[in-house]
Coordinates of C-alpha atoms in Angstrom, one line a residue:
M18 CA 0.2 0.0 0.1
S19 CA 1.1 3.3 -1.0
K20 CA 2.0 6.0 1.7
S21 CA -0.5 8.7 0.2
R22 CA -3.2 5.7 0.8
I23 CA -2.2 5.2 4.5
N24 CA -2.0 8.7 5.1
L25 CA -5.9 9.4 3.9
S26 CA -7.0 6.5 4.9
F27 CA -5.3 7.9 8.7
L28 CA -7.4 11.1 7.8
L29 CA -10.0 9.4 7.6
F30 CA -10.1 7.9 10.7
L31 CA -9.2 10.7 12.7
T32 CA -12.4 12.9 10.5
I33 CA -14.3 10.0 12.2
S34 CA -13.5 10.2 15.3
F35 CA -13.6 14.1 15.9
C36 CA -16.9 14.2 14.1
Q37 CA -18.2 11.1 16.9
Q38 CA -16.5 13.2 19.7
T39 CA -17.7 16.3 18.4
L40 CA -21.6 14.4 18.3
Y41 CA -21.0 13.2 22.0
A42 CA -20.1 16.0 23.1
Q43 CA -23.0 17.8 22.1
E44 CA -25.8 15.5 23.6
L45 CA -26.6 17.5 26.7
T46 CA -27.7 15.9 30.2
P47 CA -29.6 18.1 33.0
F48 CA -27.6 18.2 36.5
E49 CA -28.8 20.0 39.3
K50 CA -26.6 21.5 41.1
N51 CA -27.9 23.7 44.7
Q52 CA -31.0 23.5 44.2
F53 CA -30.8 24.5 40.3
W54 CA -30.6 22.6 37.2
G55 CA -28.7 23.1 33.9
Y56 CA -27.2 20.6 31.3
K57 CA -23.9 19.3 30.6
N58 CA -22.6 17.6 27.8
S59 CA -21.0 13.9 27.6
I60 CA -17.8 14.8 29.2
G61 CA -19.0 16.5 32.1
E62 CA -18.4 20.2 30.6
I63 CA -21.2 22.6 31.0
K64 CA -22.9 23.7 28.5
I65 CA -25.9 25.3 30.3
K66 CA -25.7 26.7 33.7
P67 CA -27.9 25.8 36.6
Q68 CA -30.6 28.1 36.2
Y69 CA -33.9 26.8 36.0
Q70 CA -36.3 24.8 39.0
Y71 CA -36.4 21.8 36.7
A72 CA -35.0 20.4 33.1
R73 CA -35.9 17.6 31.5
K74 CA -34.4 15.6 28.8
F75 CA -33.7 16.6 25.4
S76 CA -36.0 15.5 22.8
E77 CA -34.1 16.0 19.3
D78 CA -33.5 20.1 19.6
Y79 CA -35.6 21.1 22.3
A80 CA -36.1 20.6 25.8
V81 CA -39.0 21.8 28.6
I82 CA -37.7 23.4 31.8
V83 CA -39.4 24.9 34.1
Q84 CA -39.0 28.7 35.5
N85 CA -40.8 30.3 38.0
D86 CA -43.1 27.2 38.6
S87 CA -44.5 27.8 35.0
L88 CA -43.2 25.4 31.7
G89 CA -41.1 26.7 29.0
A90 CA -39.0 25.2 26.3
I91 CA -35.4 26.0 25.3
D92 CA -32.9 24.6 22.4
K93 CA -28.9 23.7 23.0
E94 CA -28.0 27.2 22.8
N95 CA -30.3 28.2 25.9
N96 CA -32.7 30.4 23.7
L97 CA -35.6 30.8 25.0
I98 CA -38.2 28.6 22.2
I99 CA -41.0 28.4 24.0
P100 CA -42.0 31.2 26.8
A101 CA -42.2 29.6 30.7
K102 CA -45.6 30.2 31.1
Y103 CA -47.9 27.1 30.9
G104 CA -49.2 24.1 32.9
Y105 CA -48.2 21.9 30.6
L106 CA -46.0 21.4 28.0
K107 CA -44.6 18.5 25.9
Y108 CA -42.5 18.2 23.1
V109 CA -44.0 15.7 20.3
G110 CA -41.6 16.2 17.5
N111 CA -41.8 17.9 13.9
D112 CA -41.1 21.1 15.6
K113 CA -44.6 20.9 17.3
F114 CA -45.6 20.5 21.7
I115 CA -48.9 20.1 23.1
F116 CA -49.3 23.1 25.3
G117 CA -52.0 23.9 28.2
Y118 CA -53.4 25.5 31.6
R119 CA -54.5 24.6 34.1
P120 CA -58.7 25.0 34.7
K121 CA -60.6 25.4 37.6
Y122 CA -60.2 21.7 38.3
Y123 CA -57.4 19.9 39.9
G124 CA -55.5 17.4 37.4
E125 CA -57.3 18.7 34.3
Y126 CA -55.9 20.7 31.9
N127 CA -56.8 22.7 28.6
L128 CA -54.7 21.6 25.9
G129 CA -53.5 22.9 22.4
I130 CA -50.6 22.7 20.0
I131 CA -48.2 24.9 19.5
S132 CA -45.3 25.3 17.1
S133 CA -41.3 25.4 18.0
D134 CA -41.6 28.9 16.3
N135 CA -43.9 30.4 19.5
E136 CA -47.4 29.8 16.8
I137 CA -50.3 28.5 18.1
I138 CA -51.6 26.0 15.6
V139 CA -54.6 24.5 17.9
Q140 CA -56.1 26.8 20.5
P141 CA -56.1 25.5 24.6
K142 CA -59.1 24.0 24.6
Y143 CA -59.1 20.3 25.1
H144 CA -59.2 18.0 27.6
R145 CA -56.7 15.7 26.3
I146 CA -54.4 15.7 23.1
N147 CA -51.9 12.7 22.2
F148 CA -49.8 12.4 19.0
K149 CA -49.6 9.0 17.9
N150 CA -48.9 7.4 14.1
R151 CA -48.1 11.2 12.9
K152 CA -52.0 12.6 13.7
F153 CA -53.1 13.9 16.8
Y154 CA -55.9 12.4 18.8
F155 CA -58.0 15.3 20.3
T156 CA -60.3 15.1 23.6
R157 CA -62.7 17.6 23.9
Q158 CA -64.3 17.6 27.6
I159 CA -68.3 19.0 27.8
A160 CA -69.1 19.4 31.4
K161 CA -72.0 20.9 33.7
V162 CA -72.1 22.0 36.9
I163 CA -75.3 19.6 38.5
G164 CA -74.3 20.3 42.3
Q165 CA -72.5 22.2 44.8
S166 CA -71.6 21.5 48.4
L167 CA -69.0 23.5 50.4
D168 CA -66.5 24.2 47.5
L169 CA -66.8 21.1 45.5
D170 CA -68.6 21.0 42.4
T171 CA -70.6 17.7 41.2
R172 CA -70.3 17.8 37.4
E173 CA -71.9 15.8 34.3
I174 CA -69.3 15.0 32.2
L175 CA -69.4 14.2 28.0
Y176 CA -66.6 13.5 25.7
K177 CA -65.7 14.2 22.4
Y178 CA -63.3 12.9 19.9
G179 CA -61.5 14.1 16.9
I180 CA -58.5 13.4 14.8
S181 CA -56.1 16.1 12.8
D182 CA -52.5 15.4 11.0
S183 CA -49.4 16.4 12.3
L184 CA -49.7 19.9 11.0
G185 CA -52.8 20.3 13.1
N186 CA -55.8 20.4 10.3
F187 CA -58.7 18.5 11.3
I188 CA -59.8 15.0 9.7
L189 CA -62.6 14.6 12.3
E190 CA -63.5 17.8 14.0
P191 CA -63.9 16.9 17.2
K192 CA -67.7 16.2 17.8
Y193 CA -67.7 12.7 18.2
S194 CA -68.8 10.2 21.0
N195 CA -66.4 7.5 20.3
I196 CA -63.9 6.5 17.6
D197 CA -62.7 3.3 17.4
F198 CA -60.1 1.5 15.2
L199 CA -60.8 -1.8 13.7
S200 CA -57.3 -4.0 13.2
N201 CA -57.5 -3.4 9.1
G202 CA -57.2 0.1 9.7
F203 CA -61.2 1.0 9.2
I204 CA -62.3 3.0 11.5
K205 CA -65.9 2.9 13.4
V206 CA -67.4 6.4 14.5
Q207 CA -70.5 7.4 16.7
L208 CA -71.9 10.8 16.8
D209 CA -73.5 10.9 19.6
F210 CA -73.5 9.2 22.7
N211 CA -75.6 5.7 22.6
G212 CA -75.7 6.6 18.9
D213 CA -75.3 4.5 16.3
Y214 CA -72.1 4.2 14.3
A215 CA -70.9 4.6 11.0
L216 CA -68.1 3.2 9.4
F217 CA -65.1 4.9 7.4
D218 CA -62.2 3.3 5.6
N219 CA -58.7 4.4 6.7
N220 CA -58.6 7.5 4.6
F221 CA -61.1 8.9 7.2
K222 CA -64.0 8.8 4.0
P223 CA -67.4 7.8 5.5
L224 CA -69.1 4.0 3.6
T225 CA -72.2 3.8 5.6
E226 CA -74.7 5.6 7.4
Y227 CA -74.7 6.1 11.2
K228 CA -77.2 3.1 11.1
Y229 CA -75.3 0.6 13.0
M230 CA -75.4 -0.5 17.0
V231 CA -72.3 -2.7 16.5
I232 CA -70.0 -2.6 13.5
G233 CA -67.1 -6.1 14.6
E234 CA -64.2 -7.0 13.0
F235 CA -63.4 -8.0 9.3
F236 CA -63.0 -11.6 8.7
D237 CA -62.9 -13.0 5.3
G238 CA -63.6 -9.5 3.9
L239 CA -66.9 -9.4 6.3
S240 CA -68.0 -7.8 8.9
K241 CA -71.1 -8.4 11.6
V242 CA -73.4 -5.8 12.6
R243 CA -76.5 -5.0 14.2
E244 CA -79.2 -3.1 12.9
G245 CA -82.0 -2.8 15.5
D246 CA -82.7 -6.3 16.7
Y247 CA -81.1 -8.4 13.9
F248 CA -77.5 -9.0 12.4
G249 CA -76.2 -9.2 9.2
Y250 CA -72.8 -8.7 7.2
I251 CA -71.0 -5.7 5.0
N252 CA -68.3 -5.8 3.0
I253 CA -64.6 -3.3 3.2
N254 CA -67.2 -0.9 0.9
G255 CA -69.8 -0.4 3.4
E256 CA -72.1 -2.6 1.5
E257 CA -74.5 -4.8 3.8
I258 CA -73.9 -7.9 1.6
I259 CA -75.5 -9.8 4.2
K260 CA -79.1 -7.8 5.0
C261 CA -79.5 -7.9 8.7
Q262 CA -82.5 -10.8 9.4
Y263 CA -80.3 -12.4 11.8
D264 CA -81.1 -12.9 15.8
L265 CA -77.6 -13.1 15.9
N266 CA -74.2 -13.9 14.0
Y267 CA -70.5 -14.9 14.3
V268 CA -67.9 -13.8 12.8
F269 CA -66.7 -15.6 9.7
I270 CA -64.0 -18.2 10.0
D271 CA -62.4 -19.8 6.3
S272 CA -65.9 -18.5 4.7
L273 CA -68.2 -20.0 6.9
A274 CA -70.3 -18.7 10.1
I275 CA -72.2 -19.4 13.0
A276 CA -75.8 -17.9 13.0
R277 CA -79.2 -17.7 15.4
K278 CA -82.7 -17.6 13.6
N279 CA -85.8 -18.3 15.4
G280 CA -84.0 -19.1 18.3
K281 CA -81.8 -22.2 16.8
A282 CA -78.3 -22.3 15.0
G283 CA -77.0 -22.8 12.4
I284 CA -74.5 -21.9 10.0
I285 CA -74.2 -20.2 6.9
N286 CA -71.4 -19.3 3.6
T287 CA -70.4 -16.0 2.6
K288 CA -73.1 -15.8 0.4
N289 CA -75.5 -16.4 2.8
E290 CA -76.4 -19.8 1.7
T291 CA -77.4 -22.3 4.4
I292 CA -74.7 -24.7 5.3
L293 CA -76.6 -26.5 8.3
D294 CA -80.3 -25.9 8.9
F295 CA -81.5 -23.7 12.3
K296 CA -82.7 -26.5 14.2
Y297 CA -79.8 -26.8 17.3
Q298 CA -79.6 -25.1 20.5
S299 CA -76.6 -24.5 20.5
L300 CA -73.1 -24.7 18.3
G301 CA -69.4 -25.0 18.5
I302 CA -66.6 -23.8 15.6
P303 CA -67.2 -25.8 12.8
F304 CA -64.2 -28.0 11.7
K305 CA -63.6 -29.9 9.1
E306 CA -66.9 -30.1 8.3
Q307 CA -67.5 -30.9 11.4
V308 CA -68.9 -29.3 14.4
A309 CA -70.3 -29.8 18.3
A310 CA -73.8 -29.1 18.2
S311 CA -76.6 -29.1 21.5
D312 CA -80.3 -30.2 21.0
S313 CA -82.3 -29.0 23.8
L314 CA -80.5 -30.8 26.8
K315 CA -77.4 -32.7 25.3
W316 CA -74.3 -32.0 23.3
G317 CA -73.4 -34.9 20.0
I318 CA -71.3 -34.0 17.1
V319 CA -72.7 -33.4 14.0
N320 CA -71.5 -32.8 9.9
F321 CA -72.5 -30.5 7.4
K322 CA -74.6 -32.9 6.0
G323 CA -76.5 -32.6 9.5
E324 CA -75.7 -36.1 9.7
T325 CA -75.6 -37.5 13.5
L326 CA -71.9 -38.9 14.2
L327 CA -71.9 -38.9 17.9
K328 CA -75.8 -39.4 19.8
F329 CA -76.8 -36.2 21.5
E330 CA -76.0 -37.7 25.1
Y331 CA -73.1 -35.5 26.5
D332 CA -73.4 -33.4 29.2
N333 CA -70.9 -30.8 28.2
K334 CA -68.3 -29.7 25.8
L335 CA -64.8 -28.3 25.4
S336 CA -63.2 -27.3 22.4
E337 CA -60.8 -25.0 21.3
F338 CA -60.7 -22.8 17.8
K339 CA -59.5 -25.0 15.4
G340 CA -58.3 -27.6 17.9
L341 CA -59.2 -29.9 20.6
T342 CA -62.8 -30.9 21.2
A343 CA -63.7 -32.4 24.0
L344 CA -66.9 -34.2 25.8
Q345 CA -68.1 -35.4 28.6
K346 CA -70.5 -38.3 30.5
N347 CA -70.6 -39.5 33.6
N348 CA -68.2 -36.7 35.1
E349 CA -65.6 -38.6 32.1
W350 CA -64.5 -36.5 29.1
Q351 CA -63.2 -38.2 26.2
I352 CA -61.2 -36.3 22.8
W353 CA -63.0 -36.1 19.4
D354 CA -61.2 -37.6 16.8
Y355 CA -62.0 -35.4 13.6
R356 CA -60.1 -37.9 10.9
K357 CA -61.8 -40.9 12.3
K358 CA -64.7 -39.2 13.3
E359 CA -65.1 -41.1 16.2
L360 CA -64.2 -40.6 20.2
L361 CA -60.9 -41.9 21.3
T362 CA -61.8 -44.3 24.2
E363 CA -59.2 -42.8 26.7
K364 CA -61.3 -41.2 29.6
Y365 CA -60.0 -38.1 31.8
D366 CA -61.1 -37.2 34.9
E367 CA -60.5 -33.6 33.7
I368 CA -59.4 -31.7 30.5
K369 CA -58.0 -27.8 30.7
L370 CA -57.5 -26.0 27.5
I371 CA -54.4 -24.4 27.6
E372 CA -54.8 -21.9 24.9
G373 CA -58.2 -20.5 25.1
D374 CA -61.7 -20.9 24.2
E375 CA -64.1 -20.7 21.6
S376 CA -66.0 -17.6 23.1
K377 CA -62.3 -15.5 22.1
V378 CA -63.1 -16.0 18.3
L379 CA -67.1 -15.8 18.0
G380 CA -67.1 -12.4 19.6
F381 CA -66.6 -9.5 17.7
G382 CA -62.7 -9.4 18.7
K383 CA -59.6 -10.6 17.4
I384 CA -58.3 -14.0 17.4
K385 CA -55.6 -15.1 19.3
Q386 CA -52.9 -16.1 17.7
K387 CA -51.6 -19.8 18.8
K388 CA -48.7 -19.9 21.2
Y389 CA -48.1 -23.8 20.4
F390 CA -47.8 -25.3 16.8
Q391 CA -50.6 -27.7 18.2
S392 CA -53.6 -27.5 20.0
I393 CA -52.9 -28.7 23.6
A394 CA -54.9 -29.7 26.7
Y395 CA -53.8 -30.6 30.5
A396 CA -55.5 -33.6 30.9
R397 CA -55.9 -35.5 34.6
I398 CA -56.7 -38.9 35.8
G399 CA -57.2 -38.8 39.3
M400 CA -54.7 -36.8 41.7
K401 CA -52.3 -37.1 38.3
W402 CA -51.8 -34.6 35.0
G403 CA -50.6 -34.8 31.9
I404 CA -50.8 -32.8 28.4
V405 CA -52.7 -33.9 25.2
N406 CA -52.5 -32.5 22.1
Y407 CA -55.8 -32.5 19.8
N408 CA -55.5 -36.2 18.2
G409 CA -55.4 -37.5 21.6
E410 CA -51.2 -38.3 22.0
L411 CA -50.0 -38.1 25.0
L412 CA -47.1 -35.3 25.2
I413 CA -46.4 -35.9 28.6
P414 CA -47.3 -38.6 30.5
I415 CA -50.2 -38.4 33.3
E416 CA -47.8 -38.6 36.7
Y417 CA -47.3 -34.6 37.2
E418 CA -48.6 -32.1 39.7
L419 CA -50.3 -29.6 38.1
N420 CA -47.9 -26.8 38.5
D421 CA -45.3 -29.3 38.1
L422 CA -46.3 -29.1 34.5
Y423 CA -46.0 -25.4 33.7
G424 CA -42.3 -25.7 32.9
K425 CA -42.5 -28.8 31.0
L426 CA -45.0 -26.5 28.3
K427 CA -41.4 -25.2 27.4
T428 CA -40.7 -28.0 26.0
L429 CA -43.4 -28.3 23.3

């Protein structure tokens, strides 16, 4: 290697080292001395002498300080960017601060948005403002004093919600009683407390009228909705694909959903075709074209043709989403074999699901991701426990105390 190339490499190393040292030296950390706060750099040099009642860490180029019992903001040259005259001040990025004053009532604030140029973008009149995913989320409080006792007020309080972009331009004015984000980014919006919801897309465009008491998560491209006393389904365009006609319905899983009509449960597909007749008192979640079903008193297993695979003579059933199903008779549990379409012969005194139960997928919520690669459960015979899978295979022998099995789950 030539001498000139060695010198060039050495100079480059010195330049990088100097830049790193300069960068580290510019990082300022608050410190306290004689009850006043200032800032030091990373090598201990005092860059802003102690002069504030309190000083927070720098976020990007700004730090919030306390002076004369009020909050303000400085830059790294100790220029007062935001005058110290507020009761609340928080930097949220993009040269924007949430700021505000303390009103009459303890623990409350009137909040707005102010820029690092000390320009008020949104007036301080909101009960709460949060900044998330490059949007501001506003809570407006509507309070009315309905009683007084000594120095205390009794108030009736309502809240309204709104959303703005990162510049403070309102996307949804703060006039809504509820704004809920669904997992696909869509939004269900309620104008009046106890009023109906409308569906908005992820660009905040309304897709439906305010007509639904309930709007659920989307599964298989459809959301269950309720209008008046009946349930149906809408698609991602807000179109009512299956009109509200059912007493109750559940989410679609693999293009199938359980619904209730005239007090009986059946199964439909996304075209609203009846897959299993509405004649059962209750149904489990269908799996491999089989489903646990009950008549008025007992449980059994049927297929989608309505054929009985297991007689209705069982007292209880236990099942996990797309996993283990067990039925109980005479205080003994047996596991259903979906492959052979029969109960396995092994009997247990008790079975405990490990992952959860059907209630987590039948309602309006999200499906919980399984922790284990197969459906498993605790099984007890006498006083001893083991672990079985949904095929009835014994993964851990039934010879342990239940507490001793918790650690063994890590091996599965």
